[in-house]
Amino acid sequence: MEQRYSNLLDEALGLDQTIEPWPLRGRIVAIEDQVETSGSFVLHHLLKRALSPNSSNVSIFIAFSQSFSHYDRVLRKLGCNLVTQRDNKRFFFLNMLKLQCPGGDGGITPEGGLIALYGKIHETISVLPEISRKNVTIIIDDLSLMEVAANGSSDYVLNFLHYCRTLTSEFDCSLVTLNHEDIYASADRPTFLLQMEYLADILIKAEPLATGLATDVHGQLTVMNKGINYGQDSSRNKISNFHFKVKENIVECFYPGSRG
Amino acid sequence: MAESICRVLRDGALEGEHAPALTIKDSIASPFGFHVFSHVLSQLSSFLFAGKSQSRGLVIVSFSRSPSFYLELLKSKGIDVVSSDKRIQILDCYSDPLGWKDRLIEAGSFTALSHESSVSSTAIVFKNVKYMDKLYNSIIELGRGLVGGGRNRFSVAIDSVDEMLRHASISSVASLLSNLRSHDQVSSVFWLLHSDLHEDRVTSVLEYLSSMVASLEPLHEPANGQRGDLEKFSLIEHNAKKGKFHARFKRRNGRVRLMSEEVRIEQSGINFTSLSSEGAVNQGLAPKVQFNLQLSEKELIDRANVVLPFEHQGNGKPIQIYDGRRSLVDSKQERPVAVTEKVQTNEDSGRGEIIYFRDSDDEMPDSDEDPDDDLDI
C-alpha cells in the first residue's frame, strides 16, 4: 500500500524510476505552502528518499524552524533514523535556531552570518569523499525564517541562495527550500517569492482545496517540473496535481475524486 | 519574426547610430524568457562563426547561469567555443558575484577546488557586481580583447538584468546599458528581464533604451475572481508549454511595428509558429463535455434567420401581435387563420420563424386583468 500512495509524488519528481544517480541532481526544488496546509511533509519525504539505504546521497539540513529532535521523531515514524545517519556522516544537521544577526558594531552582520553559513556548507561538501560529493542534497527549512535571521533583508537571503546555486552547478548537488506563500500575499509584488519561482527547476505548491476543509483530503499538491536542461533530457517538463492526506507515518497521495 | 530580430542583431549598428538593443522580457505566468534568450544567443553565435554578422566577437555576461552551461548550450548547437579561435568570451558574474569566496579564503575557512581548465580559458570571474562602472570597463576590455582595436565590433549578451538591478540602482544599470549601446565598437546588445520582479517604471526605462522588445505573455489569461481547482490547474497546464510572443521594433523615424507569434517549448528547444486563431484557442480551453457547446456554421446562420415573435418585421404586411385576449373570446375561429398566415410568411425563402400553439384553453393567457382581484383580503 505504501508504495502505491507515495508513488504519485515520487512520480511527479522523477524519483520513481531510479534513485541512483539521484534524479534531482543539479536541480533546485522550491516548496511553497500555506498556513492551512503545511508543506513540511514534502521536505520530510524528500529527506527520507535521499537517505534511503540504497542511495549514497548525503544531506545537509539547514534548520531555522525546528530542532534536531523534532526531525528525528518525524523521520523515525517514516522509518529513517537520523541519529544513525548522522553518525554515518550521511546527514549533516546545521542548527540555525540561534542564528541572530543583529548587525551593528562588534556583532555579526547579516551578510557575515550568511557568508559563514555558506562557508560551512562548502567546507562540509569539499571534505566529503569523491563519490558522495556528487550526490549532495541541501535542505533549507525555511526561507522565511532565514529572512528573519538576516534582519528581514531578502536581498541577503537571495545572495545566499545564489551562492547555494553555484554549489548546484559546481558539485551537481540539489537544493530544496521551503517557503510560505501566504506571508507574501499582501505585497503587490512578492519579489522574493517570484525570484524563488524563477530559480526553481521544480516548484511544489501545497494548497488547501478551493472548496474548503475536508476530513479525508488535507490539501492538494501541484508539482511543476520544468526541465530546461539543454542537450540532456529536456523531456521532463510536466505538471501534476493531486490531493494528499497526511497520516501518522505515511502521506497518501491520490488523484482528485479517486477515493471515497 | 524571431528570425527578423536575430537578423537585426546580426546586421548590427549603422554608421553614426547607436547599436540595436533588444530587451527580452517575460513574467512568471509565461517564464520562457530564458529560452528565447538562448535561442537568440545561439543564432547570433552561429552567424558569428559563419562570418555573416557585423560583429567579430561576443561577450556573454553571465549572471544567472554558469559559464559551463553556455559552453554546453553552444556545443549542442554545434559551436565549439573552446577549440575554435577566440570569438566568444564569458564574463562570469555567476560563480562569485560578491567576492564571498575571497572573503572566506582570507578568513582561512575555505578551500577552493580547481575549476575545469576549459571553462577558465573562456571565462573571467568578476567579483564586484555592485560597481557598474567596473563591470562596464570589464565588458569593454573583454570585447576589445576579442576583436582588437580599430573598427571591429563585438556584441554583448547579458543574461539577467534582474541580478544587476538587485545589486545596483536602476540609474546606474541604465547608464551601463546606454553606454554599451552607444560605444562605437559595440555591434548589438541584448538582455533578459523578468518584468514582474520590478516596478513598471523600471521595465519602461529598459524598454526606452532598446530598439526592439520581445515580450512573452501567457496564451490564456486567468479570469478574475475565484476559480475551481481543476480550472486553475488546466490553465497552468495550458500555459506551461506555450505562450504568446510579441516583438516590437522601433524604427529610426519613430515608427513602431508590432508582431505576434506563438512559442512552443519542445524537446528540441523553442519553436515559433504563427498565432493560431482566437476561435481555436477558445475551443481548446472549453472543458471536454459530451454535448456540443459551440454552434456549427449552419446552425449559426439558421439562428440568425429566426424572426423573433415581437420583432418589427417591416415588410409591408400588417403587424400581427398576439395580445392574448382575442383568442380567449374567439379562439375557435381565429386559430386556423393564424396558422394560414404563418404558412404564408414561411414562403420567404430561408427565413426562420417561431410558431406558437397554446397547449389548451385551460392555460390562462396573459392579460391586463389582475388575476388576484377576486381574492378577499
XYZ file of C-alpha atoms in Angstrom:
637
model
C 0.000 0.000 0.000
C 2.767 2.384 0.938
C 4.372 2.084 -2.446
C 1.221 2.930 -4.295
C 0.375 6.052 -2.388
C 3.744 7.717 -2.222
C 4.297 6.981 -5.868
C 2.320 9.959 -7.162
C 4.675 12.409 -5.508
C 7.716 10.375 -6.464
C 6.462 10.088 -10.000
C 5.996 13.829 -10.267
C 9.536 14.378 -9.012
C 11.013 11.658 -11.177
C 12.053 9.654 -8.120
C 10.044 6.573 -9.035
C 12.374 5.201 -11.704
C 15.829 5.411 -10.242
C 17.274 6.758 -7.096
C 20.892 6.308 -8.129
C 22.059 8.589 -9.658
C 19.871 10.940 -7.689
C 17.285 12.337 -10.130
C 17.228 15.768 -8.500
C 20.931 16.253 -9.171
C 21.844 19.814 -10.005
C 18.278 20.944 -9.595
C 16.513 23.374 -7.315
C 13.273 22.321 -5.672
C 11.120 25.071 -4.183
C 8.274 24.082 -1.899
C 5.624 26.704 -1.170
C 2.968 26.090 1.406
C 0.277 27.961 3.283
C -0.833 28.188 6.876
C -3.678 25.711 6.401
C -1.581 23.148 4.590
C 1.938 22.748 5.820
C 4.340 21.584 3.155
C 6.936 20.279 5.558
C 5.838 16.707 4.867
C 7.261 17.075 1.353
C 10.556 18.075 2.932
C 10.461 15.041 5.219
C 9.595 12.817 2.297
C 12.499 14.102 0.224
C 14.860 13.724 3.161
C 13.711 10.165 3.648
C 14.211 9.348 -0.017
C 17.627 10.986 -0.037
C 18.741 8.961 2.973
C 17.261 5.707 1.759
C 19.660 2.782 2.219
C 20.120 2.092 -1.496
C 21.440 5.539 -2.350
C 24.718 7.165 -1.462
C 23.156 10.569 -1.064
C 24.355 12.933 1.630
C 22.007 15.537 3.091
C 22.899 18.860 4.616
C 19.983 20.151 6.615
C 19.880 23.842 7.485
C 17.248 24.160 10.181
C 15.808 27.510 11.111
C 12.441 26.312 12.275
C 12.822 23.120 14.343
C 15.361 21.329 16.468
C 17.130 18.101 15.616
C 14.980 16.022 17.948
C 11.853 17.175 16.137
C 13.096 15.977 12.752
C 14.435 12.830 14.364
C 10.997 11.969 15.737
C 9.219 12.696 12.475
C 11.690 10.759 10.374
C 11.692 7.833 12.790
C 7.965 7.450 12.153
C 8.758 7.346 8.454
C 11.277 4.600 9.058
C 14.535 6.522 8.938
C 16.907 7.008 11.839
C 18.601 10.371 11.681
C 20.975 9.701 14.578
C 22.449 6.697 12.787
C 22.642 8.623 9.542
C 24.396 11.454 11.328
C 26.928 9.063 12.796
C 27.431 7.528 9.348
C 28.208 11.017 8.020
C 25.311 10.948 5.637
C 23.233 13.528 7.461
C 24.680 16.888 8.480
C 22.459 18.992 10.671
C 23.214 22.709 10.904
C 21.189 24.141 13.737
C 20.423 27.739 12.888
C 17.771 28.349 15.520
C 20.144 30.614 17.379
C 21.467 32.448 14.350
C 20.813 36.085 15.027
C 22.410 38.787 13.005
C 21.754 41.975 14.920
C 24.303 43.960 12.956
C 25.977 46.966 14.460
C 29.499 47.099 15.775
C 31.002 44.019 17.268
C 28.118 41.714 16.363
C 27.814 39.596 13.255
C 26.283 41.443 10.342
C 23.515 39.637 8.484
C 25.775 39.261 5.494
C 28.646 37.989 7.629
C 26.417 35.343 9.194
C 25.241 34.075 5.842
C 28.739 34.089 4.376
C 29.879 31.979 7.313
C 26.963 29.605 6.735
C 27.839 29.311 3.070
C 31.443 28.646 4.032
C 30.322 25.896 6.382
C 28.235 24.196 3.681
C 31.068 24.456 1.184
C 33.501 23.052 3.720
C 31.167 20.158 4.512
C 30.857 19.263 0.849
C 34.516 19.600 -0.003
C 35.706 17.245 2.748
C 33.319 14.521 1.562
C 34.785 11.571 -0.295
C 34.714 11.971 -4.066
C 31.869 9.521 -4.613
C 29.344 11.124 -2.304
C 30.356 14.658 -3.236
C 28.342 14.201 -6.414
C 25.158 13.359 -4.524
C 24.533 16.085 -2.012
C 21.139 17.467 -1.095
C 20.992 20.794 0.692
C 17.704 21.348 2.502
C 16.655 24.687 3.976
C 13.746 24.829 6.425
C 12.634 27.513 5.924
C 13.428 30.636 3.914
C 11.091 33.000 5.714
C 12.868 32.344 9.000
C 16.174 32.786 7.276
C 14.910 36.175 6.195
C 14.068 36.916 9.804
C 17.548 35.865 10.906
C 19.015 38.143 8.252
C 17.197 41.083 9.799
C 14.376 40.946 7.300
C 16.578 41.628 4.334
C 15.539 39.380 1.469
C 18.477 40.597 -0.595
C 20.950 38.884 1.701
C 18.931 35.698 1.526
C 18.852 35.894 -2.258
C 22.604 36.397 -2.331
C 22.990 33.384 -0.092
C 20.696 31.356 -2.337
C 22.703 32.420 -5.333
C 25.834 31.030 -3.718
C 23.972 27.830 -2.874
C 23.007 27.722 -6.511
C 26.614 27.923 -7.595
C 27.091 24.798 -5.491
C 24.434 23.047 -7.580
C 26.367 23.739 -10.757
C 29.778 23.185 -9.192
C 29.070 19.907 -7.395
C 25.789 18.875 -9.033
C 24.079 18.935 -5.681
C 20.410 19.619 -5.267
C 18.853 22.404 -3.268
C 15.479 22.024 -1.570
C 13.825 25.027 0.054
C 10.577 25.580 1.879
C 8.787 28.899 1.934
C 5.351 30.175 2.844
C 3.272 31.593 0.064
C 0.677 33.450 2.080
C 3.033 35.656 4.064
C 3.777 37.461 0.826
C 0.125 37.731 -0.101
C -0.359 41.398 0.758
C 2.668 42.702 -1.111
C 1.624 43.745 -4.586
C 4.918 42.402 -5.921
C 6.015 39.318 -3.995
C 9.521 39.714 -5.407
C 11.219 37.245 -3.115
C 8.701 34.521 -3.860
C 8.856 35.198 -7.594
C 12.659 35.138 -7.569
C 12.474 31.714 -6.000
C 9.950 30.547 -8.589
C 12.219 31.693 -11.406
C 15.169 29.905 -9.829
C 13.361 26.669 -9.167
C 13.557 23.751 -11.549
C 10.776 22.059 -9.640
C 8.073 24.034 -7.904
C 5.825 22.248 -5.425
C 2.803 24.086 -4.104
C 0.783 22.792 -1.189
C -2.593 24.497 -1.068
C -5.873 23.938 0.664
C -8.782 22.893 -1.506
C -10.745 25.743 -3.047
C -13.860 24.108 -1.695
C -12.674 24.362 1.881
C -11.619 21.911 4.542
C -12.424 18.241 4.247
C -11.796 15.329 6.570
C -10.302 12.862 4.123
C -8.377 15.352 1.988
C -5.865 17.633 3.672
C -4.975 19.626 0.628
C -3.632 19.479 -2.862
C -0.165 19.439 -4.286
C 0.783 20.953 -7.616
C 4.168 19.883 -8.884
C 5.650 21.833 -11.778
C 8.659 20.044 -13.105
C 10.384 22.308 -15.617
C 13.110 20.591 -17.492
C 15.289 23.128 -19.226
C 18.433 21.086 -19.358
C 19.605 21.737 -22.874
C 21.347 18.950 -24.631
C 20.467 16.406 -21.992
C 16.957 15.120 -21.480
C 14.638 18.074 -21.770
C 11.554 15.911 -21.736
C 10.909 16.363 -18.069
C 8.643 19.367 -18.447
C 5.402 18.205 -16.860
C 2.821 19.297 -14.354
C 0.900 17.127 -11.962
C -1.800 17.841 -9.487
C -3.155 15.559 -6.789
C -4.679 15.505 -3.341
C -2.934 14.367 -0.220
C -3.731 13.211 3.258
C -1.043 13.346 5.924
C -1.233 10.364 8.265
C 0.868 9.490 11.267
C 3.604 7.650 9.426
C 2.668 7.959 5.791
C 1.384 10.540 3.350
C -1.274 9.357 0.974
C -1.360 10.952 -2.448
C -4.220 10.328 -4.831
C -5.897 11.912 -7.817
C -8.924 14.116 -7.147
C -12.077 12.071 -6.944
C -10.321 8.713 -6.965
C -11.172 7.996 -3.347
C -14.430 7.995 -1.496
C 9.691 37.086 -36.583
C 12.189 35.793 -34.105
C 14.335 35.469 -37.212
C 13.936 39.141 -38.027
C 15.089 40.024 -34.518
C 18.183 37.898 -34.992
C 18.763 39.477 -38.407
C 18.684 42.975 -36.958
C 21.176 41.958 -34.272
C 23.339 40.283 -36.909
C 23.385 43.334 -39.163
C 24.466 45.450 -36.228
C 24.858 49.159 -35.926
C 24.765 51.646 -38.762
C 27.467 54.261 -39.004
C 26.603 57.142 -36.708
C 23.771 55.329 -34.983
C 23.502 53.507 -31.689
C 23.804 49.758 -31.714
C 20.496 47.869 -31.875
C 19.428 46.758 -28.425
C 16.932 44.043 -27.565
C 15.025 43.575 -24.327
C 13.615 40.104 -23.818
C 11.032 40.241 -21.090
C 8.777 37.671 -19.540
C 6.756 37.132 -16.391
C 6.146 34.176 -14.117
C 2.926 33.300 -15.953
C 4.963 32.626 -19.077
C 8.571 32.196 -17.978
C 10.168 31.348 -21.310
C 12.410 34.398 -21.490
C 15.488 32.339 -20.972
C 14.508 30.001 -23.809
C 14.210 32.989 -26.125
C 17.492 34.364 -24.815
C 19.289 31.085 -25.535
C 17.700 30.937 -28.968
C 18.879 34.442 -29.875
C 22.293 33.719 -28.372
C 22.821 30.551 -30.360
C 21.522 32.124 -33.580
C 23.852 35.064 -33.181
C 26.805 32.827 -32.376
C 26.237 30.714 -35.457
C 26.068 33.884 -37.598
C 29.268 34.977 -35.894
C 31.060 31.718 -36.597
C 29.839 31.695 -40.191
C 31.266 35.198 -40.578
C 27.878 36.579 -41.592
C 27.460 39.109 -38.823
C 28.842 42.568 -38.406
C 30.305 41.685 -35.023
C 33.558 39.746 -34.817
C 33.141 38.676 -31.217
C 30.577 38.083 -28.485
C 30.815 38.852 -24.793
C 28.355 36.919 -22.623
C 27.794 38.497 -19.235
C 26.507 35.556 -17.239
C 24.658 36.291 -14.036
C 22.107 33.523 -13.847
C 23.851 30.523 -15.434
C 27.289 29.121 -15.044
C 29.799 29.591 -17.876
C 29.904 25.845 -18.408
C 26.159 25.939 -19.072
C 26.751 28.283 -22.008
C 29.612 26.182 -23.310
C 27.306 23.149 -23.226
C 24.470 25.078 -24.865
C 26.608 26.275 -27.749
C 28.220 22.886 -28.104
C 24.773 21.322 -28.510
C 24.209 23.779 -31.392
C 27.425 22.657 -32.989
C 29.593 25.559 -31.883
C 32.724 24.601 -30.037
C 33.788 27.705 -28.209
C 36.888 26.287 -26.600
C 38.659 24.761 -29.567
C 37.860 27.493 -32.063
C 39.871 30.677 -32.252
C 38.695 33.229 -29.747
C 35.312 34.570 -30.753
C 33.323 34.258 -27.535
C 34.279 35.333 -24.038
C 32.214 34.920 -20.903
C 32.315 37.434 -18.099
C 31.441 35.192 -15.185
C 29.282 37.120 -12.718
C 27.777 33.828 -11.572
C 30.456 31.960 -9.661
C 31.392 34.594 -7.138
C 29.492 37.831 -7.760
C 30.085 39.396 -4.349
C 33.523 38.088 -3.585
C 32.311 35.863 -0.729
C 34.706 33.118 -1.689
C 37.632 35.519 -1.438
C 36.479 36.696 1.950
C 36.258 33.114 3.160
C 39.679 32.286 1.794
C 41.075 35.262 3.666
C 39.432 34.025 6.826
C 41.089 30.680 6.184
C 37.910 28.641 6.199
C 37.667 27.893 2.528
C 39.428 25.596 0.163
C 38.770 26.453 -3.429
C 38.549 23.474 -5.706
C 40.217 23.711 -9.064
C 37.942 24.589 -11.927
C 37.907 22.827 -15.225
C 40.532 24.378 -17.417
C 38.208 24.615 -20.411
C 35.958 26.983 -18.514
C 38.685 29.172 -17.117
C 40.179 29.804 -20.555
C 36.953 31.317 -21.864
C 35.526 32.792 -18.707
C 36.780 35.577 -16.483
C 35.366 35.702 -12.971
C 34.035 39.098 -11.955
C 33.691 39.615 -8.218
C 32.343 43.107 -7.839
C 28.907 43.265 -9.355
C 27.929 46.181 -7.138
C 30.091 48.520 -9.176
C 28.522 49.081 -12.559
C 31.387 51.212 -13.882
C 33.860 48.425 -13.182
C 31.512 45.963 -14.860
C 31.295 48.237 -17.894
C 35.068 48.524 -18.112
C 35.459 44.745 -17.880
C 32.918 44.166 -20.663
C 34.625 46.652 -22.980
C 38.044 45.255 -22.105
C 36.929 41.702 -22.879
C 35.336 42.815 -26.139
C 38.482 44.666 -27.211
C 40.484 41.591 -26.327
C 38.353 39.618 -28.767
C 38.256 41.931 -31.753
C 41.224 44.187 -31.195
C 41.011 47.951 -31.608
C 40.045 49.850 -34.704
C 36.698 49.480 -36.367
C 35.958 45.887 -35.459
C 32.802 45.470 -33.469
C 31.523 42.959 -30.921
C 28.135 42.031 -29.427
C 27.152 41.868 -25.777
C 24.638 39.474 -24.204
C 23.504 39.988 -20.616
C 21.543 37.054 -19.264
C 19.844 38.765 -16.375
C 19.287 42.430 -15.787
C 17.356 41.415 -12.655
C 20.527 40.369 -10.890
C 22.158 43.651 -11.835
C 19.185 45.566 -10.519
C 19.391 43.680 -7.258
C 22.931 44.884 -6.705
C 22.748 48.370 -8.196
C 20.270 51.166 -8.738
C 18.219 51.483 -11.891
C 20.028 54.662 -12.905
C 23.446 53.032 -12.815
C 22.175 49.969 -14.688
C 20.525 52.191 -17.282
C 23.697 54.191 -17.730
C 25.707 50.999 -18.212
C 23.326 49.764 -20.902
C 23.172 53.157 -22.524
C 26.962 53.433 -22.585
C 27.195 49.984 -24.098
C 24.862 50.666 -26.969
C 26.472 53.995 -27.772
C 30.015 52.615 -27.660
C 31.436 52.729 -31.170
C 32.801 49.188 -31.020
C 29.573 47.558 -29.947
C 27.573 45.955 -32.727
C 24.489 44.876 -30.798
C 23.336 44.357 -27.215
C 20.599 42.162 -25.811
C 19.459 41.334 -22.315
C 16.847 39.372 -20.414
C 14.440 40.823 -17.886
C 11.766 39.272 -15.662
C 9.341 42.172 -15.697
C 7.264 41.211 -12.662
C 10.224 41.469 -10.310
C 10.391 45.219 -10.777
C 8.241 48.270 -10.732
C 6.654 49.215 -14.016
C 8.899 52.213 -14.393
C 11.987 50.003 -14.383
C 10.602 47.988 -17.263
C 9.753 51.179 -19.146
C 13.238 52.602 -18.641
C 14.793 49.484 -20.117
C 12.322 49.433 -22.981
C 13.175 53.037 -23.839
C 16.819 52.034 -24.050
C 16.124 49.270 -26.528
C 15.225 49.410 -30.187
C 13.463 46.058 -30.001
C 11.362 44.483 -27.283
C 10.465 40.809 -27.320
C 7.873 40.057 -24.703
C 6.299 36.816 -23.648
C 2.747 36.564 -22.401
C 0.604 33.629 -21.396
C -1.777 32.384 -24.081
C -4.642 32.264 -21.657
C -5.001 34.999 -19.112
C -6.541 33.843 -15.855
C -10.020 35.243 -15.448
C -10.642 37.398 -12.427
C -12.373 36.034 -9.433
C -12.403 32.662 -7.786
C -11.945 29.655 -9.990
C -12.164 25.988 -9.268
C -9.039 23.955 -8.591
C -9.432 21.973 -11.762
C -9.849 25.029 -13.984
C -6.860 26.703 -12.385
C -4.779 23.615 -12.954
C -5.821 23.283 -16.578
C -4.896 26.925 -17.111
C -1.434 26.367 -15.661
C -1.063 23.283 -17.779
C -2.015 25.203 -20.914
C 0.482 27.947 -20.228
C 3.297 25.605 -19.274
C 4.425 24.814 -22.779
C 3.061 27.600 -24.917
C 2.976 31.347 -24.885
C 2.373 34.449 -26.961
C 5.442 36.142 -28.303
C 5.258 39.822 -29.215
C 8.051 41.670 -30.932
C 8.146 45.423 -31.126
C 10.527 47.136 -33.496
C 11.248 50.824 -33.183
C 12.377 52.401 -36.436
C 14.724 55.319 -36.628
C 11.913 57.688 -37.592
C 9.878 56.617 -34.590
C 7.565 54.212 -36.358
C 6.714 51.196 -34.267
C 5.929 47.796 -35.721
C 4.364 45.108 -33.582
C 4.214 41.435 -34.482
C 2.927 38.403 -32.655
C 3.745 34.737 -32.776
C 3.143 31.679 -30.707
C 6.031 29.976 -28.947
C 6.122 26.342 -28.038
C 8.617 24.728 -25.745
C 9.503 21.354 -27.155
C 12.069 18.710 -26.526
C 14.357 20.079 -29.178
C 14.122 23.625 -27.826
C 11.919 26.549 -28.666
C 9.653 26.783 -31.705
C 7.971 29.807 -33.204
C 4.731 29.419 -35.138
C 2.146 31.881 -36.347
C -0.519 32.649 -33.797
C -3.454 30.277 -34.030
C -6.840 31.930 -34.403
C -8.755 33.036 -31.368
C -11.572 30.542 -32.035
C -9.291 27.570 -31.832
C -7.885 28.938 -28.626
C -11.314 29.142 -27.082
C -12.227 25.704 -28.253
C -9.089 24.331 -26.732
C -9.893 25.818 -23.377
C -13.528 24.706 -23.193
C -13.902 21.716 -20.924
C -14.416 18.435 -22.720
C -18.089 17.519 -22.449
C -20.297 15.088 -24.279
C -22.652 17.663 -25.686
C -21.765 20.441 -28.062
C -21.178 23.879 -26.612
C -20.290 25.540 -29.892
C -22.618 26.070 -32.858
C -21.713 24.932 -36.320
C -21.652 27.382 -39.233
C -25.084 26.261 -40.459
C -26.590 26.475 -37.014
C -25.281 29.991 -36.642
C -26.926 31.063 -39.955
C -30.173 29.400 -39.030
C -30.206 31.130 -35.700
C -29.590 34.500 -37.291
C -32.575 33.957 -39.600
C -35.102 33.393 -36.876
C -37.582 36.282 -36.716
C -38.482 36.782 -33.125
C -42.228 36.949 -32.459
C -42.313 40.549 -31.347
C -39.733 41.804 -33.751
C -40.899 44.515 -36.127
C -40.917 42.787 -39.454
C -41.276 45.865 -41.607
C -42.138 44.043 -44.836
C -45.364 45.934 -45.534
C -47.723 43.366 -44.040
C -49.899 44.267 -41.103
C -48.061 43.513 -37.967
C -49.626 40.687 -36.062
C -49.055 40.880 -32.425
C -50.676 38.285 -30.315
C -52.177 40.185 -27.461
C -53.529 37.185 -25.603
C -57.060 38.484 -25.151
C -58.592 37.999 -28.526
C -58.077 34.257 -28.670
C -59.902 33.759 -25.429
C -63.059 35.120 -26.958
C -62.962 33.615 -30.425
C -60.156 31.197 -30.423
C -62.112 28.641 -32.468
C -62.385 30.942 -35.478
C -59.047 32.673 -35.103
C -56.707 29.770 -34.805
C -56.862 28.388 -38.359
C -56.465 31.891 -39.767
C -53.384 32.461 -37.708
C -51.901 29.230 -38.937
C -52.502 30.010 -42.610
C -50.894 33.375 -42.162
C -47.829 31.777 -40.691
C -47.659 29.427 -43.621
C -47.710 32.386 -45.969
C -44.829 34.134 -44.279
C -42.987 30.880 -44.473
C -42.698 31.364 -48.226
C -39.978 33.963 -47.734
C -37.154 31.622 -48.556
C -34.901 30.508 -45.812
C -36.340 32.619 -43.038
C -36.825 31.017 -39.701
C -39.876 31.605 -37.591
C -41.411 30.670 -34.308
C -44.828 29.074 -34.376
C -46.635 29.082 -31.111
C -49.678 27.000 -30.251
C -51.226 27.294 -26.913
C -51.406 23.899 -25.282
C -55.018 24.208 -24.249
C -57.604 26.738 -23.377
C -57.154 25.933 -19.735
C -53.982 27.895 -19.791
C -54.686 31.435 -18.824
C -53.415 33.879 -21.433
C -51.619 36.981 -20.387
C -53.950 39.845 -19.827
C -54.116 43.139 -18.101
C -56.622 41.772 -15.620
C -55.369 41.268 -12.167
C -55.680 37.517 -11.565
C -55.965 38.091 -7.874
C -58.740 40.653 -7.877
C -61.358 38.135 -6.727
C -59.356 37.454 -3.627
C -60.880 38.783 -0.491
C -58.010 40.087 1.523
